[in-house]
XYZ file of C-alpha atoms in Angstrom:
123
model
C 31.332 -4.754 12.614
C 31.804 -1.079 12.286
C 28.917 1.276 11.400
C 30.470 2.156 8.037
C 30.887 -1.628 7.223
C 28.036 -2.445 4.630
C 29.209 -5.945 3.705
C 26.631 -8.713 3.973
C 27.629 -11.237 6.492
C 26.483 -14.941 6.299
C 26.834 -17.856 8.460
C 30.160 -19.712 8.044
C 28.557 -22.886 8.826
C 24.990 -23.999 7.836
C 23.061 -24.650 10.839
C 19.226 -23.835 10.664
C 17.453 -23.568 14.123
C 14.420 -25.841 13.321
C 12.531 -24.597 16.424
C 12.733 -21.028 15.002
C 11.816 -21.983 11.487
C 8.690 -24.104 12.737
C 7.601 -21.121 14.916
C 7.960 -18.610 12.124
C 6.386 -20.840 9.444
C 3.164 -20.526 11.501
C 3.330 -16.823 11.302
C 3.823 -16.426 7.469
C 1.648 -13.984 5.502
C -0.775 -15.247 2.885
C 0.359 -14.604 -0.769
C -2.541 -12.225 -1.196
C -1.526 -9.989 1.823
C 2.034 -10.101 0.597
C 0.971 -8.843 -2.985
C -1.182 -6.089 -1.523
C 1.549 -4.875 0.903
C 4.079 -4.963 -2.070
C 1.910 -3.032 -4.218
C 1.283 -0.429 -1.426
C 5.014 0.096 -0.919
C 5.557 0.106 -4.737
C 2.941 3.017 -5.079
C 4.605 4.739 -2.245
C 7.961 4.520 -3.970
C 7.332 7.334 -6.165
C 8.434 11.020 -5.167
C 5.501 12.822 -6.429
C 3.048 10.519 -4.496
C 5.079 11.038 -1.236
C 4.846 14.704 -1.917
C 0.966 14.262 -2.167
C 0.836 12.123 1.037
C 2.909 14.679 2.841
C 0.500 17.523 1.805
C -2.720 15.512 2.616
C -1.138 14.461 6.001
C -1.602 18.240 6.939
C -4.857 19.093 5.198
C -7.736 18.105 2.900
C -7.336 19.731 -0.400
C -8.832 19.887 -3.889
C -6.853 18.684 -7.054
C -6.303 22.512 -7.960
C -4.608 23.111 -4.653
C -2.332 20.108 -4.934
C -1.551 21.201 -8.481
C -0.425 24.535 -7.445
C 1.602 23.363 -4.654
C 3.418 20.797 -6.726
C 3.528 23.030 -9.752
C 2.100 20.238 -11.840
C -0.996 19.997 -13.987
C -4.419 18.851 -12.659
C -4.198 15.786 -15.103
C -0.765 14.797 -13.724
C -2.068 15.305 -10.105
C -5.289 13.307 -10.795
C -3.245 10.330 -12.452
C -1.154 10.302 -9.127
C -4.305 10.330 -7.031
C -5.978 7.690 -9.001
C -2.890 5.444 -8.123
C -3.220 6.226 -4.484
C -6.911 5.864 -4.349
C -6.727 2.436 -6.061
C -4.805 1.165 -2.840
C -7.208 2.901 -0.615
C -4.448 5.245 0.501
C -6.393 8.439 -0.238
C -10.163 9.058 -0.470
C -12.161 11.851 -1.860
C -15.403 13.720 -1.485
C -17.384 16.018 -4.013
C -18.558 19.271 -2.992
C -20.378 20.776 -6.055
C -17.954 20.826 -8.774
C -14.823 20.602 -6.386
C -13.234 17.317 -5.590
C -11.472 17.154 -2.145
C -8.967 14.506 -1.215
C -7.573 13.388 2.040
C -5.754 10.461 3.639
C -8.004 7.422 3.670
C -7.412 6.757 7.489
C -5.011 7.173 10.368
C -2.769 4.023 9.115
C -1.667 6.026 6.082
C -0.288 8.867 8.226
C 1.310 6.303 10.639
C 3.086 4.485 7.690
C 4.215 7.910 6.355
C 5.362 9.145 9.795
C 7.314 5.960 10.443
C 8.989 6.034 7.207
C 9.789 9.800 7.687
C 10.975 9.073 11.217
C 13.354 6.240 9.862
C 14.991 8.407 7.078
C 15.247 11.358 9.506
C 17.286 9.297 11.784
C 20.129 8.959 9.314
C 20.351 13.005 8.940
């Protein structure tokens, strides 16, 4: 198959490998984990939230700073941050009347960087 060929190929004869099937059945994820992972990828599927993750990958910032960087209202940014926070993708801390956001942990940065590396390969 050539690189430009995007046809989906299937087996011409139905011949499942039951040894592989049995081995992989034991490695299936629980439904709860599948749902959580799907929700995480769904939340990350929004361009504004990707921009926020990219910004926070570089520096902890307050909502005002993120708002200015993305030229959006604080309310709109807060709405997006809430979705990210609900899935433990970002965390916050208060300093007086200012709320600072950062990535929740190093896994979020790894996930973002892996996705970025993947799409940059095609460019």
